[in-house]
mmCIF file with all atom_site columns, C-alpha atoms in Angstrom:
data_model
loop_
_atom_site.group_PDB
_atom_site.id
_atom_site.type_symbol
_atom_site.label_atom_id
_atom_site.label_alt_id
_atom_site.label_comp_id
_atom_site.label_asym_id
_atom_site.label_entity_id
_atom_site.label_seq_id
_atom_site.pdbx_PDB_ins_code
_atom_site.Cartn_x
_atom_site.Cartn_y
_atom_site.Cartn_z
_atom_site.occupancy
_atom_site.B_iso_or_equiv
_atom_site.pdbx_formal_charge
_atom_site.auth_seq_id
_atom_site.auth_comp_id
_atom_site.auth_asym_id
_atom_site.auth_atom_id
_atom_site.pdbx_PDB_model_num
ATOM 1   C CA . MET A 1 1   ? 0.000   0.000  0.000   1.00 92.00 ? 711 MET A CA 1
ATOM 2   C CA . GLN A 1 2   ? 1.099   3.554  -0.688  1.00 90.00 ? 712 GLN A CA 1
ATOM 3   C CA . ILE A 1 3   ? -0.395  6.777  0.621   1.00 93.00 ? 713 ILE A CA 1
ATOM 4   C CA . PHE A 1 4   ? 0.404   9.952  -1.254  1.00 91.00 ? 714 PHE A CA 1
ATOM 5   C CA . PRO A 1 5   ? -0.219  12.873 1.121   1.00 92.00 ? 715 PRO A CA 1
ATOM 6   C CA . VAL A 1 6   ? -1.871  15.901 -0.400  1.00 88.00 ? 716 VAL A CA 1
ATOM 7   C CA . GLY A 1 7   ? 0.748   18.255 -1.796  1.00 85.00 ? 717 GLY A CA 1
ATOM 8   C CA . SER A 1 8   ? 3.479   15.607 -1.884  1.00 90.00 ? 718 SER A CA 1
ATOM 9   C CA . ARG A 1 9   ? 3.563   15.525 -5.699  1.00 90.00 ? 719 ARG A CA 1
ATOM 10  C CA . PRO A 1 10  ? 3.788   18.816 -7.573  1.00 92.00 ? 720 PRO A CA 1
ATOM 11  C CA . ASN A 1 11  ? 1.310   20.000 -10.169 1.00 94.00 ? 721 ASN A CA 1
ATOM 12  C CA . MET A 1 12  ? 2.795   20.234 -13.655 1.00 95.00 ? 722 MET A CA 1
ATOM 13  C CA . ARG A 1 13  ? 2.160   22.666 -16.483 1.00 97.00 ? 723 ARG A CA 1
ATOM 14  C CA . ALA A 1 14  ? 0.869   20.558 -19.374 1.00 97.00 ? 724 ALA A CA 1
ATOM 15  C CA . ASN A 1 15  ? 3.202   20.053 -22.333 1.00 97.00 ? 725 ASN A CA 1
ATOM 16  C CA . ALA A 1 16  ? 2.518   22.672 -25.040 1.00 97.00 ? 726 ALA A CA 1
ATOM 17  C CA . ASP A 1 17  ? 3.139   19.989 -27.681 1.00 97.00 ? 727 ASP A CA 1
ATOM 18  C CA . TYR A 1 18  ? -0.156  18.366 -26.616 1.00 98.00 ? 728 TYR A CA 1
ATOM 19  C CA . PHE A 1 19  ? -2.228  21.272 -25.262 1.00 98.00 ? 729 PHE A CA 1
ATOM 20  C CA . THR A 1 20  ? -3.371  24.731 -26.358 1.00 98.00 ? 730 THR A CA 1
ATOM 21  C CA . GLY A 1 21  ? -3.635  27.416 -23.664 1.00 98.00 ? 731 GLY A CA 1
ATOM 22  C CA . THR A 1 22  ? -2.903  27.175 -19.966 1.00 98.00 ? 732 THR A CA 1
ATOM 23  C CA . VAL A 1 23  ? -3.437  23.691 -18.538 1.00 98.00 ? 733 VAL A CA 1
ATOM 24  C CA . TRP A 1 24  ? -2.264  22.268 -15.212 1.00 98.00 ? 734 TRP A CA 1
ATOM 25  C CA . GLN A 1 25  ? -2.061  18.570 -14.352 1.00 97.00 ? 735 GLN A CA 1
ATOM 26  C CA . GLU A 1 26  ? -2.233  17.180 -10.832 1.00 96.00 ? 736 GLU A CA 1
ATOM 27  C CA . PRO A 1 27  ? -1.205  13.515 -10.522 1.00 95.00 ? 737 PRO A CA 1
ATOM 28  C CA . ILE A 1 28  ? -3.596  11.095 -8.842  1.00 95.00 ? 738 ILE A CA 1
ATOM 29  C CA . ILE A 1 29  ? -2.014  7.709  -9.593  1.00 93.00 ? 739 ILE A CA 1
ATOM 30  C CA . GLN A 1 30  ? 0.164   5.907  -12.104 1.00 91.00 ? 740 GLN A CA 1
ATOM 31  C CA . THR A 1 31  ? 0.212   2.270  -11.116 1.00 90.00 ? 741 THR A CA 1
ATOM 32  C CA . GLU A 1 32  ? 2.944   -0.269 -11.779 1.00 88.00 ? 742 GLU A CA 1
ATOM 33  C CA . ALA A 1 33  ? 2.362   -3.466 -13.796 1.00 87.00 ? 743 ALA A CA 1
ATOM 34  C CA . PRO A 1 34  ? 0.394   -5.592 -13.769 1.00 91.00 ? 744 PRO A CA 1
ATOM 35  C CA . ALA A 1 35  ? -1.993  -2.722 -12.951 1.00 92.00 ? 745 ALA A CA 1
ATOM 36  C CA . ARG A 1 36  ? -2.332  -0.125 -15.731 1.00 95.00 ? 746 ARG A CA 1
ATOM 37  C CA . LEU A 1 37  ? -4.295  2.828  -14.303 1.00 95.00 ? 747 LEU A CA 1
ATOM 38  C CA . HIS A 1 38  ? -3.075  6.361  -14.976 1.00 95.00 ? 748 HIS A CA 1
ATOM 39  C CA . ALA A 1 39  ? -5.268  9.115  -13.516 1.00 97.00 ? 749 ALA A CA 1
ATOM 40  C CA . LEU A 1 40  ? -4.835  12.838 -13.001 1.00 97.00 ? 750 LEU A CA 1
ATOM 41  C CA . THR A 1 41  ? -6.832  15.966 -12.334 1.00 98.00 ? 751 THR A CA 1
ATOM 42  C CA . VAL A 1 42  ? -6.572  18.421 -15.217 1.00 98.00 ? 752 VAL A CA 1
ATOM 43  C CA . HIS A 1 43  ? -7.337  22.141 -14.855 1.00 98.00 ? 753 HIS A CA 1
ATOM 44  C CA . PHE A 1 44  ? -8.069  24.048 -18.108 1.00 98.00 ? 754 PHE A CA 1
ATOM 45  C CA . GLU A 1 45  ? -8.246  27.858 -18.237 1.00 98.00 ? 755 GLU A CA 1
ATOM 46  C CA . PRO A 1 46  ? -10.847 29.376 -20.610 1.00 98.00 ? 756 PRO A CA 1
ATOM 47  C CA . GLY A 1 47  ? -10.178 28.374 -24.215 1.00 98.00 ? 757 GLY A CA 1
ATOM 48  C CA . ALA A 1 48  ? -7.545  25.772 -23.234 1.00 98.00 ? 758 ALA A CA 1
ATOM 49  C CA . ARG A 1 49  ? -7.808  22.284 -24.682 1.00 98.00 ? 759 ARG A CA 1
ATOM 50  C CA . THR A 1 50  ? -5.970  19.105 -25.539 1.00 98.00 ? 760 THR A CA 1
ATOM 51  C CA . ALA A 1 51  ? -4.672  18.313 -29.008 1.00 98.00 ? 761 ALA A CA 1
ATOM 52  C CA . TRP A 1 52  ? -6.461  15.597 -30.961 1.00 98.00 ? 762 TRP A CA 1
ATOM 53  C CA . HIS A 1 53  ? -5.507  12.239 -29.458 1.00 98.00 ? 763 HIS A CA 1
ATOM 54  C CA . THR A 1 54  ? -6.494  8.612  -28.902 1.00 98.00 ? 764 THR A CA 1
ATOM 55  C CA . HIS A 1 55  ? -6.104  6.149  -26.039 1.00 98.00 ? 765 HIS A CA 1
ATOM 56  C CA . PRO A 1 56  ? -5.190  2.497  -26.637 1.00 97.00 ? 766 PRO A CA 1
ATOM 57  C CA . LEU A 1 57  ? -7.609  1.266  -23.954 1.00 97.00 ? 767 LEU A CA 1
ATOM 58  C CA . GLY A 1 58  ? -10.079 4.166  -23.885 1.00 98.00 ? 768 GLY A CA 1
ATOM 59  C CA . GLN A 1 59  ? -10.499 7.080  -21.479 1.00 98.00 ? 769 GLN A CA 1
ATOM 60  C CA . THR A 1 60  ? -12.967 8.174  -18.816 1.00 98.00 ? 770 THR A CA 1
ATOM 61  C CA . LEU A 1 61  ? -13.388 11.859 -17.957 1.00 98.00 ? 771 LEU A CA 1
ATOM 62  C CA . HIS A 1 62  ? -15.280 13.042 -14.878 1.00 98.00 ? 772 HIS A CA 1
ATOM 63  C CA . VAL A 1 63  ? -15.964 16.795 -14.720 1.00 98.00 ? 773 VAL A CA 1
ATOM 64  C CA . THR A 1 64  ? -15.556 18.283 -11.237 1.00 98.00 ? 774 THR A CA 1
ATOM 65  C CA . GLN A 1 65  ? -15.732 22.064 -11.862 1.00 98.00 ? 775 GLN A CA 1
ATOM 66  C CA . GLY A 1 66  ? -16.605 24.591 -14.525 1.00 98.00 ? 776 GLY A CA 1
ATOM 67  C CA . SER A 1 67  ? -17.959 23.968 -17.992 1.00 98.00 ? 777 SER A CA 1
ATOM 68  C CA . GLY A 1 68  ? -16.090 22.523 -20.934 1.00 98.00 ? 778 GLY A CA 1
ATOM 69  C CA . ARG A 1 69  ? -16.242 20.719 -24.217 1.00 98.00 ? 779 ARG A CA 1
ATOM 70  C CA . VAL A 1 70  ? -15.474 17.289 -25.595 1.00 98.00 ? 780 VAL A CA 1
ATOM 71  C CA . CYS A 1 71  ? -15.430 16.396 -29.277 1.00 98.00 ? 781 CYS A CA 1
ATOM 72  C CA . LEU A 1 72  ? -15.031 13.289 -31.424 1.00 98.00 ? 782 LEU A CA 1
ATOM 73  C CA . ARG A 1 73  ? -13.430 13.680 -34.857 1.00 97.00 ? 783 ARG A CA 1
ATOM 74  C CA . GLY A 1 74  ? -16.070 14.583 -37.443 1.00 96.00 ? 784 GLY A CA 1
ATOM 75  C CA . GLN A 1 75  ? -18.648 15.714 -34.867 1.00 96.00 ? 785 GLN A CA 1
ATOM 76  C CA . ALA A 1 76  ? -19.583 19.033 -33.255 1.00 96.00 ? 786 ALA A CA 1
ATOM 77  C CA . PRO A 1 77  ? -18.223 19.701 -29.740 1.00 98.00 ? 787 PRO A CA 1
ATOM 78  C CA . LYS A 1 78  ? -20.518 18.762 -26.851 1.00 98.00 ? 788 LYS A CA 1
ATOM 79  C CA . THR A 1 79  ? -20.782 20.710 -23.584 1.00 98.00 ? 789 THR A CA 1
ATOM 80  C CA . ILE A 1 80  ? -19.773 18.953 -20.350 1.00 98.00 ? 790 ILE A CA 1
ATOM 81  C CA . ASN A 1 81  ? -20.536 20.170 -16.825 1.00 98.00 ? 791 ASN A CA 1
ATOM 82  C CA . PRO A 1 82  ? -19.780 19.213 -13.193 1.00 98.00 ? 792 PRO A CA 1
ATOM 83  C CA . GLY A 1 83  ? -20.917 15.681 -12.438 1.00 98.00 ? 793 GLY A CA 1
ATOM 84  C CA . ASP A 1 84  ? -20.851 14.590 -16.103 1.00 98.00 ? 794 ASP A CA 1
ATOM 85  C CA . THR A 1 85  ? -18.841 11.468 -16.907 1.00 98.00 ? 795 THR A CA 1
ATOM 86  C CA . VAL A 1 86  ? -17.640 10.791 -20.454 1.00 98.00 ? 796 VAL A CA 1
ATOM 87  C CA . TRP A 1 87  ? -16.376 7.454  -21.824 1.00 98.00 ? 797 TRP A CA 1
ATOM 88  C CA . ILE A 1 88  ? -14.284 7.581  -25.002 1.00 98.00 ? 798 ILE A CA 1
ATOM 89  C CA . PRO A 1 89  ? -13.674 4.106  -26.485 1.00 98.00 ? 799 PRO A CA 1
ATOM 90  C CA . PRO A 1 90  ? -10.200 2.863  -27.476 1.00 98.00 ? 800 PRO A CA 1
ATOM 91  C CA . GLY A 1 91  ? -8.676  4.348  -30.630 1.00 97.00 ? 801 GLY A CA 1
ATOM 92  C CA . ILE A 1 92  ? -11.277 7.118  -31.104 1.00 98.00 ? 802 ILE A CA 1
ATOM 93  C CA . GLU A 1 93  ? -9.794  10.515 -32.079 1.00 98.00 ? 803 GLU A CA 1
ATOM 94  C CA . HIS A 1 94  ? -11.035 13.240 -29.740 1.00 98.00 ? 804 HIS A CA 1
ATOM 95  C CA . TRP A 1 95  ? -10.179 16.369 -27.754 1.00 98.00 ? 805 TRP A CA 1
ATOM 96  C CA . HIS A 1 96  ? -11.480 17.997 -24.550 1.00 98.00 ? 806 HIS A CA 1
ATOM 97  C CA . GLY A 1 97  ? -11.014 21.233 -22.679 1.00 98.00 ? 807 GLY A CA 1
ATOM 98  C CA . ALA A 1 98  ? -12.591 24.345 -21.211 1.00 98.00 ? 808 ALA A CA 1
ATOM 99  C CA . GLY A 1 99  ? -15.293 26.480 -22.774 1.00 97.00 ? 809 GLY A CA 1
ATOM 100 C CA . PRO A 1 100 ? -14.336 29.748 -24.481 1.00 97.00 ? 810 PRO A CA 1
ATOM 101 C CA . GLU A 1 101 ? -15.317 31.827 -21.431 1.00 97.00 ? 811 GLU A CA 1
ATOM 102 C CA . THR A 1 102 ? -15.201 29.209 -18.651 1.00 98.00 ? 812 THR A CA 1
ATOM 103 C CA . GLN A 1 103 ? -12.554 27.177 -16.904 1.00 98.00 ? 813 GLN A CA 1
ATOM 104 C CA . MET A 1 104 ? -13.057 23.426 -16.511 1.00 98.00 ? 814 MET A CA 1
ATOM 105 C CA . THR A 1 105 ? -11.532 20.750 -14.307 1.00 98.00 ? 815 THR A CA 1
ATOM 106 C CA . HIS A 1 106 ? -11.885 17.025 -14.862 1.00 98.00 ? 816 HIS A CA 1
ATOM 107 C CA . ILE A 1 107 ? -10.395 13.806 -13.625 1.00 98.00 ? 817 ILE A CA 1
ATOM 108 C CA . ALA A 1 108 ? -8.907  11.878 -16.564 1.00 98.00 ? 818 ALA A CA 1
ATOM 109 C CA . MET A 1 109 ? -8.580  8.100  -16.164 1.00 98.00 ? 819 MET A CA 1
ATOM 110 C CA . GLN A 1 110 ? -6.942  5.842  -18.711 1.00 97.00 ? 820 GLN A CA 1
ATOM 111 C CA . GLU A 1 111 ? -4.989  2.606  -18.759 1.00 95.00 ? 821 GLU A CA 1
ATOM 112 C CA . MET A 1 112 ? -1.431  2.226  -19.996 1.00 92.00 ? 822 MET A CA 1
ATOM 113 C CA . ASP A 1 113 ? -0.679  -0.216 -22.811 1.00 93.00 ? 823 ASP A CA 1
ATOM 114 C CA . ASP A 1 114 ? 3.003   -1.036 -23.305 1.00 88.00 ? 824 ASP A CA 1
ATOM 115 C CA . GLY A 1 115 ? 3.929   2.095  -21.335 1.00 86.00 ? 825 GLY A CA 1
ATOM 116 C CA . SER A 1 116 ? 1.654   4.459  -23.275 1.00 91.00 ? 826 SER A CA 1
ATOM 117 C CA . ALA A 1 117 ? -1.688  5.973  -22.283 1.00 94.00 ? 827 ALA A CA 1
ATOM 118 C CA . ALA A 1 118 ? -2.191  8.216  -25.347 1.00 97.00 ? 828 ALA A CA 1
ATOM 119 C CA . THR A 1 119 ? -1.192  8.802  -28.943 1.00 97.00 ? 829 THR A CA 1
ATOM 120 C CA . TRP A 1 120 ? -1.009  12.531 -29.610 1.00 98.00 ? 830 TRP A CA 1
ATOM 121 C CA . LEU A 1 121 ? -1.997  14.043 -32.946 1.00 98.00 ? 831 LEU A CA 1
ATOM 122 C CA . GLU A 1 122 ? -2.235  17.635 -34.267 1.00 98.00 ? 832 GLU A CA 1
ATOM 123 C CA . HIS A 1 123 ? -3.466  20.625 -32.295 1.00 98.00 ? 833 HIS A CA 1
ATOM 124 C CA . VAL A 1 124 ? -7.179  21.425 -32.463 1.00 98.00 ? 834 VAL A CA 1
ATOM 125 C CA . SER A 1 125 ? -7.840  24.332 -34.822 1.00 96.00 ? 835 SER A CA 1
ATOM 126 C CA . ASP A 1 126 ? -9.877  27.327 -33.684 1.00 95.00 ? 836 ASP A CA 1
ATOM 127 C CA . ALA A 1 127 ? -12.520 26.303 -36.256 1.00 94.00 ? 837 ALA A CA 1
ATOM 128 C CA . ASP A 1 128 ? -12.790 22.782 -34.757 1.00 95.00 ? 838 ASP A CA 1
ATOM 129 C CA . TYR A 1 129 ? -12.842 24.208 -31.207 1.00 96.00 ? 839 TYR A CA 1
ATOM 130 C CA . ASP A 1 130 ? -15.527 26.826 -31.836 1.00 92.00 ? 840 ASP A CA 1
ATOM 131 C CA . PRO A 1 131 ? -17.389 26.071 -35.088 1.00 86.00 ? 841 PRO A CA 1
ATOM 132 C CA . ALA A 1 132 ? -19.581 28.933 -36.383 1.00 68.00 ? 842 ALA A CA 1
#
């Protein structure tokens, strides 16, 4: 058993290669094999979002604060709010982040496959983020 006291692991600014805008990540857990869970709390400032990406074993998002968006490739973005839980199946291209005028925080849960939890693609264009 391990206990990780609050504040014992620093928050990290999200990598600009995979995110647009200001995004902070707070680790929850990254288990060792044979377990595969990787979970973190992600804080998005208004307009911030992930790049397009996929997960080899899928991803669950649980919104805890604010209002944001999630989008599957080829579809219009959908609004997500506190208490909403989103399941994205394995291999599906998607992005998620805050609304244009609102911050959003979610818990992101995904499993590692051969040491990887995500395959990152191109940044989300402004037109894909906020279609007219």
